[in-house]
GROMACS .gro file of C-alpha atoms in nm:
model
  292
    1MET     CA    1   1.675   0.247   2.426
    2THR     CA    2   1.451  -0.048   2.524
    3GLU     CA    3   1.167   0.189   2.615
    4LEU     CA    4   1.204   0.374   2.283
    5LEU     CA    5   1.190   0.058   2.074
    6SER     CA    6   0.893  -0.088   2.265
    7ALA     CA    7   0.668   0.214   2.197
    8ARG     CA    8   0.405   0.199   1.924
    9LEU     CA    9   0.371   0.440   1.634
   10PRO     CA   10   0.087   0.692   1.676
   11ALA     CA   11  -0.260   0.557   1.603
   12GLU     CA   12  -0.304   0.818   1.326
   13THR     CA   13  -0.002   0.686   1.131
   14ALA     CA   14  -0.113   0.588   0.781
   15VAL     CA   15   0.026   0.489   0.443
   16GLY     CA   16   0.075   0.764   0.186
   17PRO     CA   17   0.162   0.778  -0.185
   18VAL     CA   18   0.350   0.501  -0.363
   19GLU     CA   19   0.617   0.566  -0.626
   20LEU     CA   20   0.685   0.325  -0.912
   21THR     CA   21   0.940   0.299  -1.190
   22VAL     CA   22   0.773   0.230  -1.524
   23ARG     CA   23   0.920   0.160  -1.865
   24ASP     CA   24   0.649   0.330  -2.070
   25LEU     CA   25   0.497   0.633  -1.899
   26ASP     CA   26   0.228   0.696  -2.161
   27ARG     CA   27   0.104   0.337  -2.144
   28SER     CA   28   0.096   0.337  -1.764
   29LEU     CA   29  -0.071   0.679  -1.753
   30ALA     CA   30  -0.344   0.560  -1.989
   31TYR     CA   31  -0.405   0.253  -1.773
   32TYR     CA   32  -0.430   0.440  -1.445
   33SER     CA   33  -0.629   0.736  -1.574
   34GLN     CA   34  -0.852   0.590  -1.845
   35GLY     CA   35  -0.884   0.244  -1.697
   36ILE     CA   36  -0.893   0.289  -1.322
   37GLY     CA   37  -0.994   0.654  -1.296
   38LEU     CA   38  -0.703   0.823  -1.120
   39GLU     CA   39  -0.661   1.194  -1.202
   40ARG     CA   40  -0.340   1.346  -1.327
   41LEU     CA   41  -0.228   1.607  -1.075
   42PRO     CA   42  -0.045   1.930  -1.166
   43GLY     CA   43   0.319   2.014  -1.106
   44ASN     CA   44   0.496   1.708  -1.248
   45ALA     CA   45   0.865   1.699  -1.336
   46SER     CA   46   0.978   1.579  -1.677
   47GLY     CA   47   0.950   1.202  -1.707
   48SER     CA   48   0.718   1.162  -1.411
   49VAL     CA   49   0.347   1.190  -1.335
   50GLN     CA   50   0.160   1.220  -1.006
   51LEU     CA   51  -0.190   1.074  -0.986
   52GLY     CA   52  -0.463   1.100  -0.727
   53ALA     CA   53  -0.832   1.128  -0.646
   54ALA     CA   54  -1.010   1.461  -0.592
   55GLY     CA   55  -0.671   1.634  -0.580
   56PHE     CA   56  -0.530   1.398  -0.315
   57PRO     CA   57  -0.197   1.238  -0.423
   58LEU     CA   58  -0.187   0.859  -0.429
   59LEU     CA   59   0.062   0.738  -0.690
   60SER     CA   60   0.374   0.865  -0.868
   61LEU     CA   61   0.507   0.712  -1.190
   62VAL     CA   62   0.870   0.771  -1.290
   63GLU     CA   63   0.975   0.670  -1.640
   64ASN     CA   64   1.293   0.480  -1.719
   65PRO     CA   65   1.275   0.341  -2.077
   66ALA     CA   66   1.578   0.122  -2.005
   67ALA     CA   67   1.422  -0.038  -1.696
   68ARG     CA   68   1.373  -0.413  -1.699
   69THR     CA   69   1.123  -0.647  -1.542
   70VAL     CA   70   1.285  -0.874  -1.284
   71ARG     CA   71   1.106  -1.159  -1.108
   72GLY     CA   72   1.181  -1.346  -0.787
   73THR     CA   73   1.285  -1.043  -0.585
   74THR     CA   74   1.160  -0.847  -0.288
   75GLY     CA   75   0.949  -0.539  -0.362
   76LEU     CA   76   0.584  -0.467  -0.426
   77PHE     CA   77   0.316  -0.734  -0.404
   78HIS     CA   78   0.044  -0.472  -0.435
   79PHE     CA   79  -0.060  -0.127  -0.325
   80ALA     CA   80  -0.417  -0.088  -0.206
   81LEU     CA   81  -0.654   0.201  -0.275
   82LEU     CA   82  -0.928   0.230  -0.014
   83VAL     CA   83  -1.261   0.379  -0.128
   84PRO     CA   84  -1.508   0.515   0.130
   85THR     CA   85  -1.811   0.288   0.085
   86ARG     CA   86  -1.939  -0.037  -0.063
   87ARG     CA   87  -2.137   0.165  -0.315
   88ASP     CA   88  -1.811   0.331  -0.421
   89LEU     CA   89  -1.652  -0.010  -0.472
   90GLY     CA   90  -1.951  -0.113  -0.684
   91ALA     CA   91  -1.903   0.202  -0.890
   92VAL     CA   92  -1.534   0.115  -0.937
   93LEU     CA   93  -1.625  -0.235  -1.056
   94SER     CA   94  -1.880  -0.090  -1.297
   95ARG     CA   95  -1.617   0.149  -1.435
   96LEU     CA   96  -1.365  -0.131  -1.481
   97ALA     CA   97  -1.624  -0.325  -1.679
   98SER     CA   98  -1.719  -0.025  -1.893
   99THR     CA   99  -1.356   0.056  -1.978
  100GLY     CA  100  -1.264  -0.306  -2.047
  101THR     CA  101  -1.007  -0.306  -1.769
  102ARG     CA  102  -0.923  -0.666  -1.684
  103LEU     CA  103  -0.995  -0.778  -1.330
  104GLY     CA  104  -0.733  -1.012  -1.189
  105GLY     CA  105  -0.941  -1.134  -0.896
  106ALA     CA  106  -1.178  -1.042  -0.616
  107ALA     CA  107  -1.210  -1.150  -0.255
  108ASP     CA  108  -1.401  -1.109   0.068
  109HIS     CA  109  -1.151  -1.083   0.355
  110GLY     CA  110  -1.404  -1.040   0.634
  111VAL     CA  111  -1.263  -0.701   0.724
  112SER     CA  112  -1.297  -0.579   0.365
  113GLU     CA  113  -1.412  -0.652   0.012
  114ALA     CA  114  -1.142  -0.624  -0.254
  115LEU     CA  115  -1.084  -0.611  -0.628
  116TYR     CA  116  -0.742  -0.705  -0.766
  117LEU     CA  117  -0.571  -0.587  -1.082
  118SER     CA  118  -0.228  -0.578  -1.242
  119ASP     CA  119  -0.099  -0.278  -1.439
  120PRO     CA  120   0.070  -0.316  -1.782
  121GLU     CA  121   0.410  -0.362  -1.616
  122GLY     CA  122   0.294  -0.623  -1.368
  123ASN     CA  123   0.250  -0.407  -1.057
  124GLY     CA  124  -0.020  -0.542  -0.829
  125ILE     CA  125  -0.316  -0.320  -0.736
  126GLU     CA  126  -0.597  -0.369  -0.487
  127ILE     CA  127  -0.904  -0.149  -0.468
  128TYR     CA  128  -1.116  -0.218  -0.162
  129ARG     CA  129  -1.369  -0.099   0.092
  130ASP     CA  130  -1.368  -0.168   0.465
  131ARG     CA  131  -1.645  -0.320   0.669
  132PRO     CA  132  -1.727  -0.146   1.000
  133THR     CA  133  -1.475  -0.237   1.270
  134LYS     CA  134  -1.746  -0.401   1.481
  135ASP     CA  135  -1.807  -0.654   1.203
  136TRP     CA  136  -1.445  -0.763   1.160
  137PRO     CA  137  -1.403  -1.138   1.219
  138ARG     CA  138  -1.215  -1.237   1.534
  139GLN     CA  139  -1.108  -1.561   1.690
  140GLY     CA  140  -0.997  -1.582   2.050
  141GLY     CA  141  -1.011  -1.205   2.070
  142LYS     CA  142  -0.767  -1.166   1.778
  143LEU     CA  143  -0.824  -1.051   1.422
  144ALA     CA  144  -0.906  -1.338   1.186
  145MET     CA  145  -0.899  -1.214   0.826
  146PHE     CA  146  -0.977  -1.477   0.563
  147THR     CA  147  -1.008  -1.508   0.186
  148GLU     CA  148  -1.340  -1.611   0.034
  149ALA     CA  149  -1.516  -1.547  -0.296
  150LEU     CA  150  -1.669  -1.204  -0.349
  151ASP     CA  151  -2.015  -1.181  -0.506
  152LEU     CA  152  -1.946  -0.941  -0.795
  153ALA     CA  153  -2.306  -0.942  -0.916
  154ALA     CA  154  -2.427  -0.827  -0.575
  155LEU     CA  155  -2.159  -0.559  -0.570
  156LEU     CA  156  -2.274  -0.427  -0.909
  157GLU     CA  157  -2.630  -0.409  -0.777
  158GLU     CA  158  -2.512  -0.122  -0.555
  159VAL     CA  159  -2.498   0.101  -0.867
  160ALA     CA  160  -2.743  -0.071  -1.101
  161GLY     CA  161  -2.875   0.166  -1.368
  162GLU     CA  162  -2.629   0.443  -1.285
  163PRO     CA  163  -2.376   0.583  -1.536
  164SER     CA  164  -2.012   0.485  -1.501
  165ILE     CA  165  -1.806   0.713  -1.276
  166ALA     CA  166  -1.540   0.928  -1.443
  167THR     CA  167  -1.285   0.917  -1.162
  168LEU     CA  168  -1.223   0.747  -0.830
  169PRO     CA  169  -1.437   0.903  -0.556
  170ALA     CA  170  -1.329   1.180  -0.322
  171GLY     CA  171  -1.203   1.028   0.001
  172THR     CA  172  -1.004   0.755  -0.172
  173VAL     CA  173  -0.677   0.701   0.016
  174MET     CA  174  -0.384   0.462   0.013
  175GLY     CA  175  -0.517   0.205   0.258
  176HIS     CA  176  -0.217  -0.026   0.277
  177VAL     CA  177   0.087  -0.158   0.096
  178HIS     CA  178   0.178  -0.527   0.071
  179LEU     CA  179   0.548  -0.613   0.029
  180HIS     CA  180   0.760  -0.910  -0.065
  181VAL     CA  181   1.035  -0.954   0.196
  182ARG     CA  182   1.326  -1.197   0.224
  183ASN     CA  183   1.258  -1.325   0.576
  184LEU     CA  184   0.944  -1.288   0.786
  185ALA     CA  185   1.109  -1.294   1.130
  186GLU     CA  186   1.354  -1.026   1.017
  187ALA     CA  187   1.071  -0.814   0.876
  188ASP     CA  188   0.875  -0.857   1.198
  189ARG     CA  189   1.170  -0.730   1.405
  190PHE     CA  190   1.215  -0.430   1.179
  191TYR     CA  191   0.854  -0.320   1.137
  192ALA     CA  192   0.723  -0.411   1.482
  193ALA     CA  193   1.018  -0.397   1.724
  194THR     CA  194   1.222  -0.122   1.555
  195LEU     CA  195   0.961   0.102   1.391
  196GLY     CA  196   0.670   0.040   1.628
  197PHE     CA  197   0.400  -0.113   1.410
  198GLU     CA  198   0.162  -0.350   1.586
  199GLU     CA  199   0.136  -0.712   1.474
  200MET     CA  200  -0.227  -0.780   1.379
  201GLN     CA  201  -0.230  -1.126   1.224
  202ARG     CA  202  -0.011  -1.400   1.082
  203TYR     CA  203  -0.134  -1.576   0.770
  204GLY     CA  204   0.026  -1.918   0.771
  205PRO     CA  205   0.406  -1.937   0.796
  206SER     CA  206   0.481  -1.688   0.518
  207ALA     CA  207   0.274  -1.369   0.569
  208LEU     CA  208   0.236  -1.111   0.842
  209PHE     CA  209   0.011  -0.807   0.877
  210VAL     CA  210   0.110  -0.504   1.087
  211SER     CA  211  -0.071  -0.180   1.157
  212THR     CA  212  -0.132   0.123   1.375
  213GLY     CA  213  -0.436   0.230   1.577
  214GLY     CA  214  -0.601  -0.113   1.558
  215TYR     CA  215  -0.658  -0.098   1.180
  216HIS     CA  216  -0.655  -0.443   1.019
  217HIS     CA  217  -0.328  -0.371   0.837
  218ARG     CA  218  -0.124  -0.084   0.706
  219LEU     CA  219   0.146  -0.318   0.576
  220GLY     CA  220   0.136  -0.675   0.454
  221LEU     CA  221   0.466  -0.867   0.450
  222ASN     CA  222   0.521  -1.200   0.276
  223THR     CA  223   0.795  -1.435   0.157
  224TRP     CA  224   0.602  -1.560  -0.147
  225GLN     CA  225   0.895  -1.479  -0.379
  226GLY     CA  226   1.103  -1.724  -0.178
  227GLU     CA  227   1.293  -1.723   0.147
  228GLY     CA  228   1.604  -1.513   0.104
  229ALA     CA  229   1.480  -1.343  -0.214
  230PRO     CA  230   1.722  -1.067  -0.325
  231PRO     CA  231   1.623  -0.702  -0.365
  232ALA     CA  232   1.533  -0.582  -0.712
  233PRO     CA  233   1.826  -0.419  -0.897
  234PRO     CA  234   1.827  -0.038  -0.933
  235ASP     CA  235   1.722  -0.057  -1.300
  236ALA     CA  236   1.415  -0.272  -1.235
  237THR     CA  237   1.057  -0.166  -1.290
  238GLY     CA  238   0.833  -0.161  -0.986
  239LEU     CA  239   0.852  -0.012  -0.638
  240ARG     CA  240   1.080   0.284  -0.583
  241GLN     CA  241   0.937   0.377  -0.244
  242PHE     CA  242   0.618   0.403  -0.042
  243SER     CA  243   0.544   0.667   0.218
  244ILE     CA  244   0.427   0.650   0.577
  245ARG     CA  245   0.252   0.959   0.711
  246LEU     CA  246   0.301   1.066   1.071
  247PRO     CA  247   0.089   1.320   1.263
  248ASP     CA  248   0.363   1.575   1.337
  249ARG     CA  249   0.732   1.658   1.334
  250ALA     CA  250   0.791   1.518   1.683
  251ASP     CA  251   0.673   1.178   1.560
  252LEU     CA  252   0.912   1.199   1.265
  253ASP     CA  253   1.199   1.282   1.501
  254ARG     CA  254   1.110   0.980   1.715
  255VAL     CA  255   1.127   0.753   1.409
  256GLY     CA  256   1.475   0.889   1.341
  257GLU     CA  257   1.572   0.816   1.701
  258ARG     CA  258   1.438   0.461   1.674
  259LEU     CA  259   1.633   0.397   1.353
  260THR     CA  260   1.949   0.541   1.506
  261ALA     CA  261   1.909   0.327   1.819
  262ALA     CA  262   1.868   0.017   1.602
  263GLY     CA  263   2.167   0.105   1.382
  264VAL     CA  264   1.953   0.145   1.069
  265PRO     CA  265   2.089   0.408   0.825
  266PHE     CA  266   1.854   0.676   0.692
  267GLU     CA  267   1.858   1.010   0.511
  268SER     CA  268   1.684   1.311   0.664
  269GLN     CA  269   1.532   1.550   0.411
  270GLY     CA  270   1.344   1.838   0.570
  271GLU     CA  271   1.001   1.716   0.678
  272SER     CA  272   1.074   1.358   0.576
  273LEU     CA  273   1.329   1.080   0.612
  274PHE     CA  274   1.411   0.792   0.382
  275THR     CA  275   1.525   0.443   0.476
  276ARG     CA  276   1.510   0.086   0.352
  277ASP     CA  277   1.387  -0.223   0.528
  278PRO     CA  278   1.622  -0.524   0.558
  279SER     CA  279   1.485  -0.655   0.226
  280GLY     CA  280   1.576  -0.334   0.043
  281ASN     CA  281   1.224  -0.191   0.016
  282GLY     CA  282   1.241   0.189   0.020
  283MET     CA  283   1.014   0.392   0.247
  284ARG     CA  284   0.975   0.759   0.321
  285PHE     CA  285   0.838   0.881   0.654
  286GLU     CA  286   0.675   1.222   0.622
  287VAL     CA  287   0.473   1.464   0.827
  288ALA     CA  288   0.114   1.436   0.705
  289ASP     CA  289   0.029   1.806   0.725
  290THR     CA  290   0.302   1.897   0.475
  291LYS     CA  291   0.106   1.725   0.195
  292SER     CA  292  -0.234   1.798   0.042
   0.00000   0.00000   0.00000
C-alpha cells in the first residue's frame, strides 16, 4: 500500500471539463458564448448546455432555477482556460473589450499571464497563456510563481488593427482548476499523498499548488473562505464537478486502487470514476481517449 500511495500520477494527466450549476441557463449561455467566445456544442440534454472551443468540450452548465447562491463555503475559486499563445490572449482581451465583457483583474504570474473574470452567477474564470518552461521563475531550484501587474496595453498590441475574434482559438484547453478547501494540510494529504499529484509551490500559509509532469499547477487549493469552511449545499449554484483526464484505463484503475487503499469512497461508471475530496469538491477521473 505504501508503494502505491507514494507513486505519482502520469505526467500526461490533465484537467478536463468543468460542470457548474446555474440558476439562469439563458443568461449564463449568453455570457459564455457572446461575451467570452465559447461555442455551444451539440448533443445537450434538456436543461443543460456543453460549451467548448473548436469542438473541444470545456464547460457544462446545468440549470436549476431554484438554486441559491451561498458564500463562505468550499467549492470553486476559478476554472482556468489556457490559450495557446500570447497573441491569442491579446485577441481574447480585444474580444472582451469589444463585447463589453467586464474584466475583473489581470496579473503576471511569471509562469503565465492571466485575465480574470466572474460570470453572472459569481463563478470565477481565468483565461491565460503560459510562458515557455525555461522562463519560469525559480528560487533555490523550486518554482516561484508571483503576482504582479499585467501590461494590458502591451497585450493588446499583439493584435492591434485586427478584427475581434468570434470564438476562443483552437487549442484552448482547461489548464487548471483552483478550489476552496477547508484545510490545507488535509487537502495536501488527499491530492498529493493519496492521489499522486506533485506539490509545486506553497503560497503563504493558505494556498498550495499541485500538478503532474512538472507543469506549474493543475490544481490550486486555498483556505480563503476560512479554515473549516463547510461544503456548499446540494442546491447551491457553482461547482458540480471537475474532471481529471488520465492517459489510459490502467491509470484509471490505479486511481481506484489508491482511493480504496486510502478508504476514500468512489463510484465507478464505465470509463470514469467519481469521488469527492475531503472538502466535498466533486471530481471525475476519466480516460482521455474516450472524449473528443
